[in-house]
Amino acid sequence: MRNRKYPLAIIVAFVLFVGIALVSEGLRASVTAAGDTSYWGFDTANLDKTCKPCDDFYQFAMGGWMKANPIPPEYSTWGSFSRLLDKNQQNLRQILDATDSSKAASGSNEQKIGDFYASCMDTTAIDAAGTKPIDAEMANIAAMKTEADLQAEAAKLQKEGVGVLFRFSANQDAKDSTQVVGSASQGGLGLPEREYYLKQDDKSKQLREAYVRHVAKMFELLGDSADVTTAEGSTVLEIETVLANASMKNTDLRDPEKTYHRMKLADLKTMAPDFDWESYFKAMGRPDLKEINVGQPDFFKALDAQLTKTSVADWKTYYRWHLVNASASGLPEKFVDEDFEFRGKTLTGAKEIQPRWKRCVQATDRSLGEALGQLYVQKYFPPDAKAHALAMVHNLIAALHDDLQTLPWMSAETRSQAIAKLEAFAVKIGYTDKWRDYSALKIDRSSFLGNERHAAVFDAQRRLAKIGQPVDRTEWGMTPPTVNAYNNSSMNEIVFPAGILQPPFYDPKADDAVNYGGMGAVIGHEITHGFDDHGSQFDGHGNLKNWWTPEDLANFKERAACVQTQFDGYVVDGDLHENGKLVLGESIADLGGLAIAYAAYEKSLQGKQRPPDKDGFTPEQRFFLGWAQVWGTNSRPEYERLMASTNPHPLGRFRGNGPLSNMAEFAKAFGCKKGDAMVREQVCKIW
């Protein structure tokens, strides 16, 4: 029941003061009375003075904070992002608790968010209903007899947010950004991604065994006898392993050329002859479709073969599993607890489940995010914040513009194209200018799971209705309260929701050096994404098009390979390393973002008296401390393994150190010399 964009949505730490004084533990502990000039935006209690900055700057800058801030039991990671998310959830809770849907006009946004949240919080009604909310769908699955039945039920489940077989949605055409096309892509897995099924190390095998036990337990809770549930779990794993084997690697998914295959209906029939595409499109409400993009043709060829190889009885088991898996949060507590045992404890290492209200706030934001978001921005996002944020973004764009003018390895021909793309950047700040219309979505207090299903169907219909229509460039891929931001290459835009535009990352009481090292660097990060290994393949109109000369492209790839090799060398746990190819885009953006921000800070000092040292730190040193505190994080080993296997963002400790070790400016600021750990022998430099 979640709509996830291509990994253009990227976690950053860009935050701007919006008039709310947030005193966060660790980062703001030293704030004293207003006007105290001793405060400069970094609490020196964060430091680990037993570690030298040239040995491990991340540990030096944030080791004290990490020691003093253990992970709360309900979290798998705890740092700047999770703390801000926690604060935003408390703000959203206040909005939802104050929303009296009984007094709101029927069909209004207030009525819908109030009833949705109330239905989620009503555990008495949820427990009393048992599995009734999914019984009818379970009966439909049980009644399947033919391959045609399988395909019809797949379409119905997909529209309701149940991820069987594959994904189908609407996306901009990568090579014609004015068009919206239907898009079919790999899916159908219950574990995070393909390698969880295929890796043969002991931890991976143990995790698959735990997954089978979890699936079996969920079937047992549905009422299946204990003597068949283990076999059912094995059946699910067997089917999903076939799908995983046929799935594209997550590193290849980042290459837009590899996921672009426009196909007409005749081509679809040739690719997957046993799948009735015409009936499927009709069931999805788009019988008019004659052409779509297929992200991974090899996956659909394998799926087509598997539809006939696997018995209908086994497909029933697979469908039943995915239905109960997608529905677990809306079922009685025993289902919720078992779901957390595997997805919370086993996969991420969390010790306790989050309080019900937090889970219900998150569910409301997922399903009615723009309705809830309107109230959020009215209360927590002052109008002047948008103007301030926009001004800062344009300052960093100007810094990259200056850098492109003198970049030694780029020719004039490519440089002109890069500058044209940069000047065409769209910037979205805070919230959408055109709020989503939820009038067709029915929400009441009768059933939380029913509300989630209605919201999923509403969203599926909304997305699929866009196929063949002009691209709506006002649309957002995140809701206003989201603690996140993203760069969308197809739109050539950078987007910063209101949820992240607040302290502690940008602090009006802090000195400029800290704010440039924090906020400035991550604004630069977002901008640089337009020129990373993925974004560099799109032009200023958002089209997948090569605008590089062959020599310049070779130069860029050579420099990118240096970054990839650097991150391949970082050890996550045991024999698990960061995947340099997977995290390449984020790592290029970190390196470029820091370089641009540093240049912008230096430019801001021109013609001014040099700022004084503070607590023994020079302005240049404070810049890098500002960067480090963005990434101060404690994470559980299970969570780190999960992130390293699935996420295009490196872990915080590698982001904190990685780009700095390539920067002569950092080495000069702290007196680091060749041979120190924070000075790389092979320096990587792109922008």
XYZ file of C-alpha atoms in Angstrom:
687
model
C 0.000 0.000 0.000
C 2.977 2.228 -0.518
C 3.929 3.954 -3.739
C 7.679 4.188 -3.994
C 9.340 6.235 -6.702
C 12.480 5.146 -8.522
C 15.388 5.790 -6.141
C 15.405 9.450 -7.115
C 13.952 9.981 -3.723
C 17.064 10.494 -1.656
C 17.621 10.979 2.026
C 19.459 14.193 2.704
C 19.939 16.466 5.638
C 18.823 19.801 4.200
C 17.027 21.801 6.832
C 16.164 25.459 7.221
C 15.010 27.373 10.257
C 11.245 27.925 10.204
C 10.821 29.827 13.420
C 10.528 26.825 15.718
C 13.229 26.562 18.363
C 14.029 22.879 18.687
C 16.389 21.987 21.489
C 17.629 18.513 20.597
C 19.685 16.397 22.897
C 23.393 16.450 22.087
C 23.320 18.932 19.223
C 21.747 21.791 21.173
C 22.636 20.941 24.749
C 24.931 23.923 25.088
C 22.412 26.594 24.037
C 22.266 29.261 26.704
C 20.439 32.554 27.052
C 19.546 34.520 23.946
C 22.439 36.664 22.795
C 25.144 34.362 24.171
C 27.863 34.710 21.541
C 29.672 31.607 22.824
C 27.165 29.377 21.020
C 28.179 28.577 17.447
C 26.006 25.598 16.456
C 28.071 22.617 17.547
C 28.156 21.187 21.049
C 31.742 20.287 21.923
C 30.375 17.525 24.163
C 29.785 15.685 20.886
C 33.543 15.282 20.445
C 35.617 12.219 21.189
C 38.924 13.837 22.075
C 40.631 10.450 22.436
C 40.468 10.173 18.629
C 42.520 12.387 16.323
C 40.592 14.131 13.519
C 43.123 12.927 10.941
C 42.629 9.295 12.033
C 38.811 9.136 12.003
C 37.083 12.481 11.743
C 33.575 11.053 12.159
C 34.541 9.446 15.466
C 36.385 12.599 16.559
C 33.421 14.863 15.759
C 30.513 12.679 16.917
C 31.963 9.935 19.114
C 30.865 11.711 22.296
C 27.348 12.109 20.968
C 27.138 8.468 19.907
C 28.250 7.321 23.359
C 25.689 9.517 25.092
C 22.769 8.660 22.783
C 22.013 4.918 22.684
C 19.354 3.678 20.283
C 15.842 3.678 21.823
C 14.436 0.121 21.872
C 11.725 0.886 19.304
C 14.272 2.026 16.704
C 16.889 0.254 14.611
C 18.824 3.473 14.021
C 18.971 6.749 15.924
C 20.403 9.999 14.645
C 19.489 13.353 13.163
C 16.881 12.020 10.739
C 15.143 9.656 13.143
C 14.980 12.305 15.858
C 13.449 14.838 13.501
C 11.029 12.192 12.242
C 10.069 11.475 15.846
C 9.399 15.168 16.452
C 7.334 15.495 13.261
C 5.265 12.477 14.265
C 4.471 14.124 17.576
C 3.345 17.242 15.704
C 1.164 15.170 13.382
C -0.292 13.360 16.367
C -1.362 16.694 17.857
C -3.124 17.532 14.598
C -4.857 14.166 14.423
C -5.832 14.096 18.093
C -7.361 17.551 17.690
C -9.279 16.574 14.548
C -12.859 15.833 15.617
C -14.148 14.057 12.547
C -17.638 13.784 14.041
C -17.948 17.571 13.752
C -16.211 17.868 10.381
C -18.234 18.041 7.200
C -18.825 14.637 5.681
C -16.342 14.039 2.868
C -13.986 16.789 4.025
C -10.277 16.172 4.448
C -10.653 16.678 8.219
C -13.329 13.968 8.375
C -11.206 11.561 6.372
C -7.925 11.956 8.240
C -9.788 11.895 11.565
C -11.712 8.732 10.765
C -8.690 7.025 9.218
C -6.555 7.674 12.283
C -9.373 6.734 14.664
C -9.989 3.445 12.846
C -6.286 2.625 13.133
C -6.229 3.386 16.849
C -9.372 1.317 17.554
C -7.627 -1.950 18.438
C -10.766 -3.236 20.177
C -12.692 -3.161 16.912
C -9.723 -4.556 14.983
C -9.344 -7.490 17.372
C -13.104 -8.133 17.357
C -13.165 -8.236 13.541
C -10.418 -10.860 13.403
C -9.656 -11.797 9.811
C -13.078 -10.778 8.488
C -11.637 -7.822 6.524
C -9.649 -10.228 4.333
C -11.898 -13.309 4.444
C -13.731 -12.458 1.218
C -10.471 -12.006 -0.662
C -9.113 -15.231 0.807
C -12.231 -16.957 -0.528
C -11.594 -15.507 -3.981
C -8.065 -16.905 -3.884
C -9.334 -20.305 -2.750
C -11.754 -20.354 -5.673
C -9.038 -19.953 -8.311
C -8.916 -22.886 -10.724
C -7.210 -21.743 -13.925
C -4.337 -19.606 -15.076
C -6.897 -16.998 -16.178
C -8.186 -16.918 -12.600
C -4.632 -16.371 -11.336
C -4.111 -13.410 -13.617
C -7.478 -11.818 -12.822
C -6.851 -12.141 -9.077
C -3.351 -10.688 -9.479
C -4.807 -7.515 -10.994
C -7.363 -7.219 -8.198
C -4.755 -7.686 -5.470
C -2.318 -5.269 -7.090
C -4.950 -2.529 -7.186
C -5.518 -3.088 -3.461
C -1.831 -2.684 -2.656
C -0.873 -6.359 -2.473
C 2.406 -6.910 -4.335
C 1.924 -10.203 -6.135
C 3.866 -11.209 -9.262
C 5.046 -7.773 -10.480
C 4.401 -4.035 -10.255
C 2.303 -1.977 -12.635
C 2.076 1.797 -12.514
C 2.410 5.011 -14.518
C 5.681 6.878 -15.059
C 7.170 9.562 -17.220
C 8.632 8.175 -20.385
C 12.385 8.350 -19.818
C 13.070 9.441 -23.405
C 10.091 11.766 -23.803
C 9.519 13.539 -20.505
C 6.267 15.092 -21.768
C 4.555 11.680 -21.836
C 3.164 9.444 -19.097
C 3.248 5.746 -19.963
C 2.193 2.519 -18.327
C 5.094 0.763 -16.663
C 5.518 -2.900 -15.713
C 8.455 -3.860 -13.512
C 9.766 -6.755 -11.449
C 8.311 -7.468 -8.018
C 6.448 -10.141 -6.108
C 9.064 -10.713 -3.379
C 8.515 -10.860 0.373
C 12.146 -10.298 1.363
C 13.786 -6.893 0.754
C 15.471 -7.715 -2.560
C 16.827 -10.480 -4.808
C 20.156 -11.113 -3.060
C 18.349 -12.186 0.122
C 17.219 -15.263 -1.803
C 20.459 -16.000 -3.619
C 23.437 -15.333 -1.336
C 24.905 -18.500 0.173
C 26.691 -17.173 3.254
C 25.565 -18.488 6.647
C 23.736 -15.309 7.680
C 21.721 -15.275 4.465
C 20.775 -18.920 4.870
C 19.724 -18.313 8.458
C 17.634 -15.361 7.407
C 15.812 -17.426 4.780
C 15.118 -20.084 7.397
C 13.705 -17.398 9.680
C 11.571 -16.129 6.790
C 10.080 -19.573 6.196
C 9.275 -19.859 9.917
C 7.658 -16.429 9.829
C 5.509 -17.260 6.796
C 4.511 -20.539 8.442
C 3.557 -18.753 11.655
C 1.357 -16.294 9.778
C -0.423 -19.196 8.068
C -0.880 -20.785 11.470
C -2.479 -17.582 12.746
C -4.836 -17.775 9.767
C -5.957 -21.172 11.044
C -3.881 -23.574 8.954
C -2.857 -26.772 10.728
C 0.708 -26.965 12.049
C 1.507 -29.996 9.875
C 1.156 -27.985 6.640
C 2.394 -24.504 7.532
C 6.111 -25.289 7.181
C 5.485 -26.728 3.729
C 3.505 -23.615 2.852
C 6.410 -21.430 3.961
C 8.790 -23.460 1.793
C 6.422 -23.119 -1.173
C 6.427 -19.344 -0.830
C 10.219 -19.255 -0.638
C 10.534 -21.522 -3.674
C 8.260 -19.366 -5.853
C 9.873 -16.126 -4.734
C 13.359 -17.537 -5.328
C 12.445 -18.162 -8.963
C 11.272 -14.554 -9.252
C 14.418 -13.337 -7.495
C 16.653 -15.274 -9.873
C 14.980 -13.533 -12.795
C 15.108 -10.085 -11.199
C 17.591 -7.414 -12.223
C 20.307 -6.574 -9.676
C 19.743 -3.387 -7.705
C 22.918 -1.900 -9.195
C 21.527 -2.406 -12.712
C 18.192 -0.879 -11.688
C 20.053 2.423 -11.295
C 20.923 2.439 -15.013
C 17.965 4.014 -16.856
C 19.042 2.589 -20.212
C 18.744 -0.948 -18.834
C 15.196 -0.398 -17.636
C 13.825 1.253 -20.782
C 11.978 -1.058 -23.168
C 8.905 0.461 -24.838
C 6.775 -2.398 -26.154
C 3.599 -2.572 -28.180
C 0.922 -5.138 -27.377
C 2.253 -7.565 -30.002
C 5.721 -7.355 -28.415
C 4.244 -8.064 -24.988
C 2.543 -11.174 -26.331
C 5.805 -12.361 -27.859
C 7.691 -11.725 -24.628
C 5.106 -13.399 -22.358
C 2.680 -15.404 -24.512
C 0.895 -17.107 -21.611
C -0.011 -13.840 -19.921
C -3.226 -12.253 -21.178
C -2.162 -8.615 -21.319
C -5.425 -7.366 -22.825
C -7.480 -8.889 -20.015
C -4.996 -7.585 -17.459
C -5.174 -4.018 -18.761
C -8.975 -4.236 -18.716
C -8.931 -5.486 -15.119
C -6.639 -2.591 -14.193
C -9.147 -0.141 -15.663
C -7.092 0.716 -18.768
C -8.396 -1.472 -21.632
C -7.177 1.193 -24.066
C -3.484 0.497 -23.457
C -1.618 -0.645 -26.547
C 1.958 0.114 -25.458
C 3.877 0.211 -22.156
C 7.431 0.295 -20.865
C 8.714 -3.006 -19.514
C 11.515 -2.454 -17.038
C 12.913 -5.985 -17.034
C 11.853 -8.187 -19.991
C 13.832 -11.192 -18.719
C 11.845 -11.125 -15.486
C 8.542 -11.260 -17.357
C 9.765 -14.102 -19.563
C 10.615 -16.106 -16.454
C 7.338 -15.188 -14.764
C 5.396 -16.245 -17.850
C 7.054 -19.660 -17.781
C 6.482 -19.994 -14.044
C 2.750 -19.346 -14.345
C 2.327 -22.706 -16.052
C 5.103 -24.606 -14.243
C 3.777 -23.858 -10.772
C 0.531 -25.515 -9.743
C -2.556 -23.449 -9.019
C -2.499 -24.829 -5.475
C 0.987 -23.432 -4.897
C 0.006 -20.079 -6.417
C -2.893 -19.978 -3.966
C -0.420 -20.357 -1.121
C 1.728 -17.563 -2.552
C -1.268 -15.235 -2.996
C -2.588 -15.958 0.489
C 0.807 -15.139 1.964
C 1.081 -11.813 0.180
C -2.451 -10.845 1.187
C -1.881 -11.510 4.886
C 1.591 -9.958 4.711
C 0.227 -6.718 3.212
C -2.673 -6.695 5.697
C -0.816 -7.497 8.908
C -0.907 -3.972 10.364
C -4.724 -3.954 10.173
C -5.294 -7.383 11.687
C -5.490 -8.430 15.361
C -2.488 -7.933 17.617
C -1.157 -11.474 17.209
C -0.582 -10.770 13.495
C 1.003 -7.395 14.265
C 3.337 -8.973 16.807
C 4.457 -11.753 14.478
C 5.008 -9.287 11.661
C 7.247 -7.229 13.966
C 9.161 -10.301 15.127
C 10.478 -10.794 11.619
C 10.375 -7.397 9.903
C 11.302 -5.438 13.000
C 13.537 -7.640 15.116
C 15.073 -10.029 12.600
C 15.549 -7.658 9.660
C 16.397 -4.399 11.450
C 17.323 -5.375 15.030
C 14.659 -3.210 16.717
C 13.927 -4.427 20.252
C 10.373 -3.151 20.684
C 7.540 -2.255 18.351
C 6.762 1.439 18.027
C 3.730 2.711 19.969
C 0.434 2.278 18.169
C -0.042 6.024 17.710
C 3.234 6.338 15.785
C 2.280 3.523 13.461
C -1.139 5.093 12.915
C 0.352 8.518 12.202
C 2.623 6.916 9.598
C -0.310 5.022 8.059
C -2.384 8.211 7.810
C 0.496 10.051 6.162
C 0.956 7.214 3.642
C -2.702 7.093 2.648
C -3.828 10.717 3.062
C -0.526 12.552 3.103
C -1.571 15.675 1.235
C -4.789 16.031 3.233
C -2.830 15.749 6.475
C -0.037 17.819 4.966
C -2.274 20.847 4.390
C -2.943 21.063 8.120
C 0.716 20.403 8.891
C 2.055 23.297 6.829
C -0.598 25.670 8.188
C 0.622 25.003 11.712
C 4.337 24.299 11.346
C 5.619 25.918 8.154
C 5.642 29.750 8.196
C 5.511 31.434 4.760
C 8.917 33.098 5.100
C 10.615 29.708 5.439
C 9.875 28.950 1.796
C 11.527 32.194 0.629
C 14.601 31.648 2.808
C 15.026 28.087 1.582
C 14.684 29.094 -2.051
C 17.331 31.790 -1.638
C 19.802 29.303 -0.153
C 19.205 26.820 -2.980
C 19.887 29.478 -5.607
C 23.121 30.424 -3.835
C 24.368 26.861 -4.163
C 23.238 26.609 -7.781
C 25.323 29.721 -8.444
C 28.312 28.025 -6.790
C 28.065 25.016 -9.119
C 27.605 27.388 -12.063
C 30.935 28.985 -11.177
C 32.569 25.573 -10.798
C 31.373 24.419 -14.222
C 32.901 27.485 -15.834
C 36.422 26.437 -14.812
C 36.206 22.634 -14.579
C 39.497 21.511 -16.135
C 38.434 18.117 -17.467
C 35.226 19.220 -19.254
C 35.196 20.589 -22.813
C 33.369 23.749 -23.844
C 30.771 21.726 -25.761
C 29.769 19.599 -22.772
C 30.136 22.546 -20.399
C 27.484 24.526 -22.288
C 25.066 21.597 -22.025
C 25.761 21.172 -18.300
C 25.173 24.854 -17.628
C 21.944 24.784 -19.648
C 20.735 21.870 -17.554
C 21.676 23.600 -14.315
C 19.889 26.785 -15.342
C 16.761 24.757 -16.167
C 16.579 23.232 -12.662
C 13.131 23.466 -11.053
C 13.086 23.952 -7.287
C 10.170 22.899 -5.066
C 10.093 24.018 -1.473
C 7.781 23.008 1.375
C 4.604 21.751 -0.247
C 2.726 21.439 -3.512
C 0.952 24.363 -5.174
C -1.873 22.028 -6.248
C -3.222 19.823 -3.469
C -4.516 16.334 -4.237
C -8.282 15.932 -4.500
C -9.473 13.127 -2.205
C -13.198 13.600 -2.875
C -13.493 10.189 -4.574
C -11.936 8.379 -1.604
C -14.389 6.959 0.930
C -13.114 6.784 4.528
C -15.074 5.990 7.695
C -14.465 4.479 11.116
C -15.847 1.022 10.413
C -12.610 -0.736 9.403
C -8.974 0.327 9.397
C -8.022 -2.349 6.886
C -11.003 -1.364 4.762
C -9.770 2.230 4.782
C -6.277 1.150 3.754
C -7.732 -0.900 0.923
C -9.907 1.988 -0.274
C -6.883 4.320 -0.170
C -4.777 1.844 -2.158
C -7.446 1.459 -4.851
C -7.909 5.234 -5.000
C -4.179 5.755 -5.457
C -3.882 3.037 -8.103
C -6.738 4.559 -10.100
C -5.259 8.045 -9.721
C -1.874 6.921 -11.000
C -3.141 4.820 -13.893
C -5.472 7.625 -15.013
C -2.353 9.705 -15.783
C -1.279 7.377 -18.614
C -1.571 9.224 -21.913
C -2.112 12.575 -20.192
C 0.315 15.522 -20.172
C 2.909 15.355 -17.408
C 1.849 17.300 -14.321
C 5.026 19.093 -13.263
C 3.356 20.435 -10.129
C 3.012 16.945 -8.647
C 5.143 15.902 -5.686
C 6.546 12.468 -4.924
C 6.576 13.068 -1.149
C 4.059 14.398 1.353
C 4.696 17.713 3.169
C 5.548 16.195 6.603
C 8.183 13.865 5.121
C 11.689 14.050 6.607
C 13.383 13.563 3.260
C 14.116 15.243 -0.064
C 14.824 14.142 -3.623
C 16.166 14.913 -7.059
C 13.936 13.787 -9.933
C 15.953 13.490 -13.139
C 12.887 13.139 -15.371
C 11.564 16.448 -14.058
C 15.044 18.011 -13.711
C 13.963 19.202 -10.268
C 15.048 19.204 -6.640
C 12.383 18.931 -3.959
C 12.450 19.729 -0.234
C 9.293 18.929 1.773
C 8.338 21.076 4.755
C 8.940 18.173 7.146
C 12.693 18.470 6.821
C 12.913 22.261 6.573
C 13.488 22.889 10.263
C 16.116 22.642 13.005
C 18.393 21.083 14.155
C 20.263 20.915 10.846
C 20.078 24.590 10.086
C 20.276 26.832 13.139
C 19.824 30.610 12.935
C 21.912 30.956 16.100
C 24.811 29.000 14.620
C 27.664 30.559 12.704
C 27.757 30.486 8.917
C 30.535 27.911 8.761
C 28.419 25.272 10.526
C 25.355 26.039 8.448
C 27.282 25.887 5.173
C 28.878 22.588 6.233
C 25.481 21.144 7.084
C 22.664 22.684 5.100
C 24.860 24.093 2.366
C 26.569 20.775 1.679
C 23.325 18.894 1.384
C 21.759 21.497 -0.870
C 24.848 20.987 -3.004
C 24.283 17.233 -2.672
C 20.810 17.546 -4.199
C 22.009 19.792 -6.981
C 24.925 17.474 -7.759
C 22.524 14.550 -8.152
C 21.608 16.095 -11.479
C 25.171 15.309 -12.548
C 25.882 11.987 -10.806
C 26.194 8.638 -12.608
C 22.388 8.489 -13.030
C 21.369 12.131 -13.343
C 24.128 12.882 -15.826
C 22.287 10.736 -18.374
C 19.298 13.138 -18.474
C 19.227 16.502 -20.215
C 17.730 19.784 -19.045
C 14.261 18.744 -20.215
C 14.374 15.516 -18.234
C 14.959 13.243 -21.216
C 17.281 10.255 -21.175
C 19.761 11.610 -23.711
C 23.533 11.698 -24.015
C 24.752 15.310 -23.949
C 28.424 14.472 -23.336
C 31.274 14.321 -25.805
C 32.922 10.858 -25.825
C 36.105 12.221 -24.234
C 34.242 14.073 -21.462
C 32.091 11.047 -20.717
C 35.192 8.875 -20.425
C 36.729 11.454 -18.068
C 33.595 11.482 -15.928
C 33.390 7.687 -15.734
C 37.064 7.459 -14.774
C 36.520 9.868 -11.886
C 33.308 8.093 -10.848
C 35.160 4.755 -10.802
C 37.527 6.216 -8.211
C 34.566 6.930 -5.909
C 33.130 3.472 -6.507
C 36.423 1.819 -5.558
C 36.681 3.932 -2.425
C 33.277 2.820 -1.133
C 33.809 -0.801 -2.143
C 36.577 -0.783 0.450
C 34.390 0.155 3.424
C 33.619 -2.823 5.694
C 30.075 -2.884 7.089
C 30.206 -6.110 9.080
C 32.433 -9.152 8.700
C 32.723 -9.925 5.019
C 29.982 -7.466 4.014
C 31.274 -4.310 2.346
C 29.494 -1.275 1.010
C 28.544 -1.820 -2.629
C 30.372 0.988 -4.381
C 28.282 0.665 -7.527
C 25.022 0.793 -5.581
C 25.968 3.876 -3.549
C 27.826 5.642 -6.358
C 25.217 8.313 -7.035
C 24.883 9.311 -3.389
C 28.643 9.308 -2.893
C 29.265 11.474 -5.951
C 26.590 13.858 -4.674
C 28.164 14.007 -1.195
C 31.597 14.757 -2.634
C 30.304 17.348 -5.066
C 27.912 18.866 -2.552
C 30.677 19.446 -0.027
C 33.005 20.958 -2.619
C 30.319 23.352 -3.831
C 29.291 24.335 -0.303
C 32.888 24.985 0.734
C 33.422 27.198 -2.298
C 30.190 29.054 -1.529
C 31.273 29.582 2.088
C 34.667 30.898 1.054
C 32.996 33.237 -1.417
C 30.676 34.517 1.325
C 33.744 35.669 3.299
C 35.182 37.789 0.526
C 35.472 41.429 1.526
C 34.663 40.649 5.153
C 36.763 40.360 8.264
C 37.764 36.771 8.890
C 35.525 35.167 11.533
C 37.278 34.438 14.832
C 38.091 30.976 16.146
C 35.485 29.487 18.465
C 36.259 26.932 21.158
C 39.623 26.539 19.462
C 38.162 25.731 16.019
C 38.809 27.810 12.929
C 35.956 28.691 10.548
C 37.186 26.036 8.105
C 37.213 23.403 10.844
C 33.704 24.414 11.923
C 32.518 23.895 8.351
C 33.538 20.245 8.478
C 32.132 19.768 11.980
C 28.831 21.033 10.572
C 28.972 18.246 7.989
C 29.819 15.548 10.526
C 26.932 16.323 12.857
C 24.482 15.786 9.993
C 25.462 12.109 9.921
C 25.883 11.358 13.626
C 24.040 8.058 13.965
C 23.925 4.869 16.009
C 22.625 1.838 14.109
C 22.041 -1.808 14.957
C 24.117 -4.404 13.041
C 20.996 -5.954 11.488
C 19.898 -2.587 10.178
C 23.335 -1.824 8.756
C 23.395 -5.143 6.896
C 19.926 -4.431 5.512
C 20.902 -0.948 4.351
C 24.183 -2.084 2.807
C 22.319 -4.727 0.814
C 19.370 -2.664 -0.366
C 19.922 1.077 -0.010
C 21.722 3.395 -2.450
C 22.861 5.561 0.476
C 26.090 4.655 2.300
C 25.950 4.278 6.060
C 26.324 7.472 8.075
C 29.845 6.779 9.284
C 31.071 6.364 5.710
C 29.254 9.483 4.543
C 30.764 11.409 7.420
C 34.344 10.468 6.480
C 34.261 9.429 2.825
C 34.129 12.728 0.950
C 36.364 14.546 3.456
C 39.226 12.148 2.844
C 39.336 13.382 -0.768
C 39.383 17.090 0.059
C 42.632 19.054 0.290
C 40.591 21.735 2.080
C 39.818 19.312 4.912
C 43.438 18.147 5.202
C 44.623 21.753 5.354
C 42.003 22.713 7.948
C 43.083 19.993 10.380
C 46.746 19.666 9.428
C 46.372 16.130 8.078
C 49.328 14.754 6.158
C 49.995 12.048 3.636
C 49.852 8.697 5.427
C 47.036 9.750 7.784
C 43.864 7.694 7.485
C 41.824 10.766 6.514
C 44.087 11.517 3.527
C 43.497 9.110 0.661
C 46.453 8.012 -1.395
C 44.280 8.104 -4.522
C 42.191 11.264 -4.294
C 38.789 11.265 -5.999
C 37.599 14.575 -7.443
C 34.796 15.229 -9.903
C 33.160 18.614 -9.361
